[in-house]
PDB file of C-alpha atoms in Angstrom:
ATOM      1  CA  MET A  21      19.335  -3.886 -16.722  1.00 89.00           C
ATOM      2  CA  LEU A  22      17.331  -2.500 -13.796  1.00 90.00           C
ATOM      3  CA  LEU A  23      14.321  -4.715 -13.210  1.00 89.00           C
ATOM      4  CA  LEU A  24      11.724  -2.072 -10.441  1.00 89.00           C
ATOM      5  CA  GLY A  25       9.700  -3.826  -7.894  1.00 86.00           C
ATOM      6  CA  GLY A  26       7.800  -2.067  -5.320  1.00 84.00           C
ATOM      7  CA  ARG A  27      10.449  -1.989  -2.997  1.00 86.00           C
ATOM      8  CA  TYR A  28      14.103   0.046  -2.797  1.00 83.00           C
ATOM      9  CA  GLY A  29      16.443  -3.414  -1.573  1.00 85.00           C
ATOM     10  CA  SER A  30      18.972  -3.602   1.246  1.00 87.00           C
ATOM     11  CA  LEU A  31      21.413  -0.586   1.941  1.00 90.00           C
ATOM     12  CA  ASP A  32      24.779   0.115   1.862  1.00 88.00           C
ATOM     13  CA  PRO A  33      26.076   0.854   5.499  1.00 88.00           C
ATOM     14  CA  LYS A  34      28.551   3.717   3.660  1.00 88.00           C
ATOM     15  CA  THR A  35      25.814   5.818   1.707  1.00 87.00           C
ATOM     16  CA  LYS A  36      23.072   5.488   3.094  1.00 89.00           C
ATOM     17  CA  LEU A  37      21.082   4.208   0.161  1.00 90.00           C
ATOM     18  CA  ALA A  38      19.785   0.932  -1.180  1.00 89.00           C
ATOM     19  CA  TYR A  39      23.203  -0.792  -3.364  1.00 90.00           C
ATOM     20  CA  THR A  40      20.624  -1.610  -6.762  1.00 90.00           C
ATOM     21  CA  LYS A  41      20.909   2.591  -6.508  1.00 89.00           C
ATOM     22  CA  VAL A  42      24.479   2.608  -5.876  1.00 91.00           C
ATOM     23  CA  GLU A  43      25.292  -0.186  -9.059  1.00 92.00           C
ATOM     24  CA  TYR A  44      23.383   1.938 -10.699  1.00 90.00           C
ATOM     25  CA  ARG A  45      24.560   5.493 -11.089  1.00 90.00           C
ATOM     26  CA  TYR A  46      27.707   3.836 -11.067  1.00 92.00           C
ATOM     27  CA  ALA A  47      26.966   2.182 -14.468  1.00 90.00           C
ATOM     28  CA  LEU A  48      25.125   5.981 -15.587  1.00 90.00           C
ATOM     29  CA  ASP A  49      28.721   7.389 -14.347  1.00 93.00           C
ATOM     30  CA  LYS A  50      30.935   5.390 -16.500  1.00 90.00           C
ATOM     31  CA  LYS A  51      28.165   6.233 -19.604  1.00 86.00           C
ATOM     32  CA  LYS A  52      26.719   2.710 -19.891  1.00 86.00           C
ATOM     33  CA  PRO A  53      23.983   2.435 -21.988  1.00 85.00           C
ATOM     34  CA  VAL A  54      21.112   1.401 -19.117  1.00 87.00           C
ATOM     35  CA  PHE A  55      17.979   0.204 -18.941  1.00 87.00           C
ATOM     36  CA  ALA A  56      15.280  -0.544 -17.088  1.00 89.00           C
ATOM     37  CA  VAL A  57      12.083  -3.232 -16.622  1.00 89.00           C
ATOM     38  CA  VAL A  58       9.321  -1.475 -14.119  1.00 89.00           C
ATOM     39  CA  MET A  59       6.720  -3.987 -12.554  1.00 88.00           C
ATOM     40  CA  SER A  60       3.205  -1.612 -12.863  1.00 87.00           C
ATOM     41  CA  ASN A  61       0.792   0.271 -11.010  1.00 85.00           C
ATOM     42  CA  VAL A  62      -1.646  -2.502 -11.547  1.00 86.00           C
ATOM     43  CA  PHE A  63       0.710  -5.417 -11.033  1.00 86.00           C
ATOM     44  CA  LEU A  64       2.360  -4.289  -8.518  1.00 84.00           C
ATOM     45  CA  ASP A  65      -1.992  -3.433  -6.356  1.00 86.00           C
ATOM     46  CA  ALA A  66      -2.550  -7.181  -7.556  1.00 85.00           C
ATOM     47  CA  LYS A  67       0.419  -8.140  -5.210  1.00 84.00           C
ATOM     48  CA  ILE A  68      -0.748  -6.416  -2.736  1.00 85.00           C
ATOM     49  CA  ALA A  69      -4.235  -7.594  -3.283  1.00 87.00           C
ATOM     50  CA  GLN A  70      -3.053 -11.114  -3.340  1.00 85.00           C
ATOM     51  CA  VAL A  71       0.429 -10.413  -0.441  1.00 84.00           C
ATOM     52  CA  GLY A  72      -0.739  -8.400   1.296  1.00 86.00           C
ATOM     53  CA  ARG A  73       1.851  -4.047   1.784  1.00 84.00           C
ATOM     54  CA  ALA A  74       4.493  -6.344   1.746  1.00 82.00           C
ATOM     55  CA  VAL A  75       5.745  -6.312  -1.344  1.00 80.00           C
ATOM     56  CA  LEU A  76       5.556  -2.189  -1.377  1.00 85.00           C
ATOM     57  CA  GLU A  77       8.936  -0.257   0.667  1.00 84.00           C
ATOM     58  CA  GLN A  78       8.354   0.360   3.726  1.00 82.00           C
ATOM     59  CA  ASP A  79      11.166   2.149   5.066  1.00 87.00           C
ATOM     60  CA  ASN A  80      12.305   4.445   3.326  1.00 87.00           C
ATOM     61  CA  VAL A  81       9.803   5.862   1.132  1.00 86.00           C
ATOM     62  CA  ASP A  82      11.182   8.365  -0.091  1.00 89.00           C
ATOM     63  CA  LYS A  83      14.440   7.095  -1.024  1.00 90.00           C
ATOM     64  CA  TYR A  84      12.543   4.934  -3.467  1.00 88.00           C
ATOM     65  CA  ARG A  85      10.496   7.925  -5.311  1.00 90.00           C
ATOM     66  CA  LYS A  86      13.417   9.324  -6.284  1.00 91.00           C
ATOM     67  CA  PHE A  87      15.334   6.265  -6.434  1.00 89.00           C
ATOM     68  CA  LYS A  88      12.258   5.360  -8.571  1.00 89.00           C
ATOM     69  CA  LYS A  89      11.926   9.122 -10.481  1.00 91.00           C
ATOM     70  CA  LEU A  90      15.575   8.625 -11.830  1.00 90.00           C
ATOM     71  CA  VAL A  91      14.534   5.270 -13.393  1.00 88.00           C
ATOM     72  CA  LEU A  92      11.741   6.259 -15.172  1.00 89.00           C
ATOM     73  CA  SER A  93      13.726   9.503 -16.734  1.00 88.00           C
ATOM     74  CA  LYS A  94      15.981   6.900 -18.250  1.00 83.00           C
ATOM     75  CA  ILE A  95      14.707   3.701 -21.513  1.00 82.00           C
ATOM     76  CA  VAL A  96      12.747   2.258 -19.437  1.00 85.00           C
ATOM     77  CA  LYS A  97       9.115  -0.793 -20.070  1.00 86.00           C
ATOM     78  CA  PHE A  98       6.691  -1.497 -17.963  1.00 87.00           C
ATOM     79  CA  PHE A  99       5.835  -5.409 -17.570  1.00 84.00           C
ATOM     80  CA  ASP A 100       1.489  -6.151 -15.349  1.00 86.00           C
ATOM     81  CA  SER A 101       2.319  -9.355 -15.837  1.00 83.00           C
ATOM     82  CA  LEU A 102       5.600 -12.395 -15.376  1.00 83.00           C
ATOM     83  CA  ASP A 103       5.711 -13.064 -18.940  1.00 82.00           C
ATOM     84  CA  GLY A 104       5.384 -10.171 -20.084  1.00 83.00           C
ATOM     85  CA  ILE A 105       9.759  -9.524 -18.748  1.00 86.00           C
ATOM     86  CA  LYS A 106      10.737 -10.974 -21.394  1.00 85.00           C
ATOM     87  CA  LEU A 107       8.240  -8.870 -24.329  1.00 84.00           C
ATOM     88  CA  ALA A 108       9.737  -5.728 -22.170  1.00 83.00           C
ATOM     89  CA  ILE A 109      13.239  -6.415 -22.195  1.00 86.00           C
ATOM     90  CA  PHE A 110      13.188  -7.247 -25.622  1.00 83.00           C
ATOM     91  CA  GLN A 111      11.348  -3.844 -26.947  1.00 82.00           C
ATOM     92  CA  SER A 112      14.239  -2.498 -24.588  1.00 81.00           C
ATOM     93  CA  MET A 113      17.001  -3.858 -26.599  1.00 81.00           C
ATOM     94  CA  ILE A 114      15.479  -2.120 -29.495  1.00 79.00           C
ATOM     95  CA  ASP A 115      15.567   0.951 -28.041  1.00 77.00           C
ATOM     96  CA  ILE A 116      19.475   1.188 -26.832  1.00 77.00           C
ATOM     97  CA  ASP A 117      20.312  -0.210 -30.039  1.00 75.00           C
ATOM     98  CA  SER A 118      18.566   2.486 -32.273  1.00 74.00           C
ATOM     99  CA  ARG A 119      20.696   4.590 -28.820  1.00 75.00           C
ATOM    100  CA  TYR A 120      23.319   4.120 -28.621  1.00 72.00           C
ATOM    101  CA  ASN A 121      26.781   2.347 -31.527  1.00 68.00           C
ATOM    102  CA  LEU A 122      27.271  -0.284 -30.175  1.00 66.00           C
ATOM    103  CA  GLU A 123      29.630  -2.581 -31.771  1.00 66.00           C
ATOM    104  CA  GLY A 124      30.443  -6.057 -30.758  1.00 65.00           C
ATOM    105  CA  TRP A 125      31.339  -9.640 -32.178  1.00 66.00           C
ATOM    106  CA  VAL A 126      30.569 -13.003 -31.103  1.00 71.00           C
ATOM    107  CA  ARG A 127      31.984 -16.861 -33.183  1.00 73.00           C
ATOM    108  CA  GLY A 128      30.195 -17.960 -35.261  1.00 69.00           C
ATOM    109  CA  SER A 129      29.391 -20.842 -33.639  1.00 72.00           C
ATOM    110  CA  GLU A 130      28.623 -19.289 -30.225  1.00 74.00           C
ATOM    111  CA  VAL A 131      26.397 -17.441 -31.625  1.00 73.00           C
ATOM    112  CA  VAL A 132      21.958 -17.848 -30.243  1.00 74.00           C
ATOM    113  CA  ASP A 133      19.241 -18.882 -32.296  1.00 78.00           C
ATOM    114  CA  VAL A 134      17.256 -16.019 -31.948  1.00 79.00           C
ATOM    115  CA  LYS A 135      14.357 -17.653 -34.070  1.00 80.00           C
ATOM    116  CA  PRO A 136      11.970 -19.073 -31.069  1.00 84.00           C
ATOM    117  CA  LEU A 137      12.400 -16.414 -28.807  1.00 84.00           C
ATOM    118  CA  ILE A 138      11.296 -13.845 -31.920  1.00 85.00           C
ATOM    119  CA  SER A 139       7.847 -16.644 -31.939  1.00 83.00           C
ATOM    120  CA  GLN A 140       7.776 -16.876 -28.427  1.00 86.00           C
ATOM    121  CA  ILE A 141       7.479 -12.886 -28.733  1.00 89.00           C
ATOM    122  CA  SER A 142       5.315 -12.649 -31.398  1.00 85.00           C
ATOM    123  CA  THR A 143       2.601 -15.279 -30.069  1.00 87.00           C
ATOM    124  CA  LEU A 144       2.853 -12.675 -26.584  1.00 90.00           C
ATOM    125  CA  THR A 145       2.264  -9.133 -28.566  1.00 90.00           C
ATOM    126  CA  GLN A 146      -0.679 -11.237 -30.034  1.00 88.00           C
ATOM    127  CA  GLU A 147      -2.161 -12.173 -26.084  1.00 88.00           C
ATOM    128  CA  ASN A 148      -1.385  -8.186 -24.269  1.00 89.00           C
ATOM    129  CA  ALA A 149      -3.486  -7.355 -27.715  1.00 88.00           C
ATOM    130  CA  ASP A 150      -6.384  -9.641 -27.080  1.00 86.00           C
ATOM    131  CA  LEU A 151      -6.248  -9.179 -22.645  1.00 89.00           C
ATOM    132  CA  LYS A 152      -6.389  -5.408 -23.332  1.00 88.00           C
ATOM    133  CA  LYS A 153      -9.459  -5.897 -26.328  1.00 86.00           C
ATOM    134  CA  GLU A 154     -10.716  -8.111 -23.439  1.00 85.00           C
ATOM    135  CA  ILE A 155     -10.526  -5.505 -21.173  1.00 87.00           C
ATOM    136  CA  ALA A 156     -11.963  -2.582 -23.598  1.00 83.00           C
ATOM    137  CA  ASN A 157     -14.790  -4.731 -23.527  1.00 81.00           C
ATOM    138  CA  LEU A 158     -15.505  -5.175 -19.885  1.00 80.00           C
ATOM    139  CA  ARG A 159     -15.267  -2.229 -18.824  1.00 75.00           C
ATOM    140  CA  LYS A 160     -17.858  -1.089 -21.666  1.00 72.00           C
ATOM    141  CA  SER A 161     -20.066  -3.792 -20.092  1.00 63.00           C
ATOM    142  CA  THR A 162     -19.655  -2.349 -16.916  1.00 57.00           C
ATOM    143  CA  VAL A 163     -20.471   1.554 -17.986  1.00 54.00           C
ATOM    144  CA  LYS A 164     -23.635  -0.533 -19.350  1.00 52.00           C
ATOM    145  CA  GLN A 165     -24.622  -2.485 -15.507  1.00 47.00           C
ATOM    146  CA  SER A 166     -23.950   1.516 -13.536  1.00 44.00           C
ATOM    147  CA  LYS A 167     -27.104   2.813 -15.415  1.00 46.00           C
ATOM    148  CA  SER A 168     -29.588   1.890 -13.291  1.00 46.00           C
ATOM    149  CA  LYS A 169     -33.739   2.072 -13.076  1.00 48.00           C
ATOM    150  CA  ARG A 170     -33.688   1.256  -9.153  1.00 54.00           C
ATOM    151  CA  THR A 171     -32.671   3.996  -6.948  1.00 62.00           C
ATOM    152  CA  LEU A 172     -31.953   3.166  -3.409  1.00 63.00           C
ATOM    153  CA  LYS A 173     -34.303   4.785  -0.902  1.00 70.00           C
ATOM    154  CA  GLN A 174     -33.467   3.965   3.060  1.00 87.00           C
ATOM    155  CA  PHE A 175     -30.954   1.757   4.719  1.00 91.00           C
ATOM    156  CA  GLU A 176     -30.929  -0.114   7.859  1.00 92.00           C
ATOM    157  CA  LEU A 177     -26.706   0.183  10.027  1.00 93.00           C
ATOM    158  CA  GLN A 178     -26.224  -0.671  13.647  1.00 92.00           C
ATOM    159  CA  GLY A 179     -30.165  -0.023  14.112  1.00 90.00           C
ATOM    160  CA  THR A 180     -30.316   3.420  12.333  1.00 92.00           C
ATOM    161  CA  ILE A 181     -31.912   4.259   8.921  1.00 91.00           C
ATOM    162  CA  HIS A 182     -30.375   6.361   6.650  1.00 92.00           C
ATOM    163  CA  THR A 183     -32.177   7.864   3.639  1.00 89.00           C
ATOM    164  CA  VAL A 184     -29.927   8.434   0.666  1.00 88.00           C
ATOM    165  CA  GLU A 185     -31.067   9.140  -3.297  1.00 83.00           C
ATOM    166  CA  HIS A 186     -27.941   7.043  -4.709  1.00 85.00           C
ATOM    167  CA  TRP A 187     -26.819   3.860  -3.885  1.00 86.00           C
ATOM    168  CA  ARG A 188     -22.903   4.296  -3.974  1.00 88.00           C
ATOM    169  CA  ASP A 189     -24.116   7.266  -1.237  1.00 90.00           C
ATOM    170  CA  MET A 190     -25.289   3.900   0.924  1.00 90.00           C
ATOM    171  CA  LEU A 191     -21.531   2.952   0.328  1.00 92.00           C
ATOM    172  CA  THR A 192     -19.874   6.455   1.264  1.00 92.00           C
ATOM    173  CA  LYS A 193     -22.313   6.958   4.722  1.00 91.00           C
ATOM    174  CA  VAL A 194     -21.503   3.703   5.478  1.00 93.00           C
ATOM    175  CA  LEU A 195     -18.030   3.966   4.952  1.00 92.00           C
ATOM    176  CA  GLY A 196     -18.141   8.095   7.122  1.00 91.00           C
ATOM    177  CA  ILE A 197     -19.158   6.345  10.491  1.00 92.00           C
ATOM    178  CA  PHE A 198     -17.259   3.322   9.879  1.00 91.00           C
ATOM    179  CA  ALA A 199     -14.163   5.953   8.949  1.00 89.00           C
ATOM    180  CA  GLU A 200     -15.341   8.161  12.885  1.00 90.00           C
ATOM    181  CA  GLN A 201     -16.740   4.758  15.203  1.00 89.00           C
ATOM    182  CA  LYS A 202     -11.948   3.920  14.161  1.00 89.00           C
ATOM    183  CA  ARG A 203     -13.215   0.508  12.462  1.00 87.00           C
ATOM    184  CA  PHE A 204     -10.533   1.156   9.915  1.00 84.00           C
ATOM    185  CA  LYS A 205      -6.984   1.143  11.666  1.00 80.00           C
ATOM    186  CA  ASP A 206      -5.998  -1.016   9.330  1.00 82.00           C
ATOM    187  CA  PRO A 207      -5.790   0.095   5.836  1.00 78.00           C
ATOM    188  CA  ASP A 208      -5.098  -4.391   4.512  1.00 84.00           C
ATOM    189  CA  VAL A 209      -9.538  -4.271   5.899  1.00 87.00           C
ATOM    190  CA  LEU A 210     -10.242  -2.716   2.792  1.00 90.00           C
ATOM    191  CA  LEU A 211      -7.841  -3.446   1.059  1.00 89.00           C
ATOM    192  CA  ASN A 212      -7.952  -6.695   1.619  1.00 89.00           C
ATOM    193  CA  LEU A 213     -11.896  -6.578  -0.967  1.00 91.00           C
ATOM    194  CA  ASN A 214      -9.719  -5.855  -3.990  1.00 89.00           C
ATOM    195  CA  ASN A 215      -9.810  -8.525  -6.036  1.00 87.00           C
ATOM    196  CA  ASN A 216      -8.394  -9.713  -9.991  1.00 83.00           C
ATOM    197  CA  ARG A 217     -11.041  -8.402 -11.392  1.00 83.00           C
ATOM    198  CA  ALA A 218     -11.505  -5.701  -9.958  1.00 87.00           C
ATOM    199  CA  THR A 219      -9.594  -2.245  -7.784  1.00 91.00           C
ATOM    200  CA  PHE A 220     -12.261  -1.244  -5.334  1.00 93.00           C
ATOM    201  CA  PHE A 221      -9.852   1.388  -2.718  1.00 92.00           C
ATOM    202  CA  SER A 222      -5.952   1.929  -3.283  1.00 92.00           C
ATOM    203  CA  PHE A 223      -3.536   4.522  -2.033  1.00 92.00           C
ATOM    204  CA  ASP A 224      -3.614   5.918  -5.654  1.00 92.00           C
ATOM    205  CA  GLU A 225      -6.750   7.686  -6.724  1.00 90.00           C
ATOM    206  CA  SER A 226      -5.966   7.267  -9.788  1.00 91.00           C
ATOM    207  CA  LYS A 227      -6.634   3.684  -9.908  1.00 90.00           C
ATOM    208  CA  VAL A 228      -9.726   3.401  -9.123  1.00 90.00           C
ATOM    209  CA  SER A 229     -12.920   4.947 -11.337  1.00 89.00           C
ATOM    210  CA  ARG A 230     -14.315   8.389 -10.465  1.00 90.00           C
ATOM    211  CA  PRO A 231     -12.818   8.147  -6.691  1.00 92.00           C
ATOM    212  CA  HIS A 232     -13.971   9.491  -3.372  1.00 92.00           C
ATOM    213  CA  LYS A 233     -11.548   9.827  -0.588  1.00 91.00           C
ATOM    214  CA  VAL A 234     -12.422   7.817   2.866  1.00 90.00           C
ATOM    215  CA  PRO A 235     -12.939   9.294   5.575  1.00 88.00           C
ATOM    216  CA  LEU A 236     -10.000   9.858   8.548  1.00 84.00           C
ATOM    217  CA  THR A 237      -8.054   7.665   6.119  1.00 86.00           C
ATOM    218  CA  LYS A 238      -6.126   8.233   3.009  1.00 89.00           C
ATOM    219  CA  LEU A 239      -7.732   5.835   0.669  1.00 90.00           C
ATOM    220  CA  TYR A 240     -10.035   6.395  -2.331  1.00 93.00           C
ATOM    221  CA  LEU A 241     -12.996   4.437  -3.031  1.00 93.00           C
ATOM    222  CA  GLY A 242     -13.630   4.237  -6.732  1.00 91.00           C
ATOM    223  CA  THR A 243     -17.253   4.667  -7.157  1.00 90.00           C
ATOM    224  CA  HIS A 244     -18.348   4.171 -10.714  1.00 89.00           C
ATOM    225  CA  HIS A 245     -20.239   0.856 -10.245  1.00 87.00           C
ATOM    226  CA  SER A 246     -22.758  -1.000 -10.321  1.00 87.00           C
ATOM    227  CA  PRO A 247     -25.462  -1.020  -8.159  1.00 87.00           C
ATOM    228  CA  ASP A 248     -25.359  -5.029  -7.561  1.00 88.00           C
ATOM    229  CA  THR A 249     -21.497  -4.503  -6.706  1.00 90.00           C
ATOM    230  CA  PHE A 250     -22.567  -1.767  -4.259  1.00 90.00           C
ATOM    231  CA  GLN A 251     -24.995  -3.400  -2.008  1.00 90.00           C
ATOM    232  CA  ARG A 252     -22.371  -6.515  -2.165  1.00 91.00           C
ATOM    233  CA  LEU A 253     -19.142  -4.516  -1.686  1.00 93.00           C
ATOM    234  CA  THR A 254     -21.356  -2.566   1.246  1.00 93.00           C
ATOM    235  CA  ARG A 255     -21.639  -5.963   2.147  1.00 92.00           C
ATOM    236  CA  LEU A 256     -18.527  -7.329   2.528  1.00 93.00           C
ATOM    237  CA  VAL A 257     -17.142  -3.866   4.438  1.00 92.00           C
ATOM    238  CA  VAL A 258     -20.054  -4.761   7.162  1.00 93.00           C
ATOM    239  CA  GLU A 259     -18.344  -8.465   7.853  1.00 92.00           C
ATOM    240  CA  ALA A 260     -14.290  -6.779   7.561  1.00 90.00           C
ATOM    241  CA  VAL A 261     -15.657  -4.197  10.079  1.00 89.00           C
ATOM    242  CA  GLY A 262     -16.783  -7.323  12.762  1.00 90.00           C
ATOM    243  CA  LEU A 263     -20.439  -6.241  12.692  1.00 92.00           C
ATOM    244  CA  PRO A 264     -22.866  -8.968  12.002  1.00 92.00           C
ATOM    245  CA  GLU A 265     -24.800  -9.267   8.659  1.00 89.00           C
ATOM    246  CA  SER A 266     -28.029  -8.655  10.636  1.00 90.00           C
ATOM    247  CA  SER A 267     -26.435  -4.873  10.875  1.00 92.00           C
ATOM    248  CA  PHE A 268     -27.758  -3.563   7.015  1.00 93.00           C
ATOM    249  CA  LYS A 269     -30.188  -3.948   5.160  1.00 90.00           C
ATOM    250  CA  ILE A 270     -31.775  -1.922   2.204  1.00 89.00           C
ATOM    251  CA  ILE A 271     -35.120  -1.254   3.822  1.00 84.00           C
ATOM    252  CA  GLY A 272     -36.064  -0.041   0.167  1.00 72.00           C
ATOM    253  CA  GLU A 273     -35.215   0.868  -2.941  1.00 61.00           C
ATOM    254  CA  LEU A 274     -37.803   2.754  -5.752  1.00 52.00           C
ATOM    255  CA  PRO A 275     -37.657   3.257  -9.408  1.00 50.00           C
ATOM    256  CA  ASN A 276     -36.092   5.581 -10.779  1.00 48.00           C
ATOM    257  CA  PRO A 277     -37.545   6.729 -13.773  1.00 47.00           C
ATOM    258  CA  ASN A 278     -34.686   8.538 -15.567  1.00 49.00           C
ATOM    259  CA  ALA A 279     -32.731   5.698 -15.360  1.00 44.00           C
ATOM    260  CA  ASP A 280     -29.219   7.445 -15.180  1.00 45.00           C
ATOM    261  CA  SER A 281     -25.746   6.760 -14.134  1.00 42.00           C
ATOM    262  CA  ASP A 282     -25.253   6.062 -10.673  1.00 41.00           C
TER     263      ASP A 282
END
């Protein structure tokens, strides 16, 4: 079993490969049945938001990606939480048993009672289903909130007045101005604005809804949010780059007769 997170690991001085990869390849060469339990991108993003980018590989990114590609070509299950590891292992063992003709021998006195484990797995499975349902409801709620009867007219930034048509255009324009001013030297300034409930910025455009490339960076902004979220996020961006709250203000907004989605 391989447990894979976001780091490549320590290198073997001879092969210049991670010890974990060396051991994994050795198991494959010996025709050992193998499976991997891999941390999902959602969990990795949550870890980044919690402790920073130290959870990701910094020095051997290409080697890590090649290793992960190899791992994903075999039996693999993803986990979104620490409790999810147990469920992923159980599911992988069932998969292993169905693919390989595994035989063994054990004393009757050493047989472990699996009833508590089965009960715990059943509970985790139900919790997982409930969480997925809750996430689906939150997404529906977000879509409803994005249909606003308000459309932005003008806003002021650092003494200059700008006119835009949509709330998302306000934030993207502010990001473009700050990018030209080279205020995003550290991408964590924007990544730290993410939270456990929503991912606003990500290096992976597939992790955000309606991605917009932040100029002069490798980050993407999700642009499918409610007007209130765009206002709050714009103010947070202004504060994150070190400008006073007074340097940004909304001058006016007009009613939108079409009530179209932002």
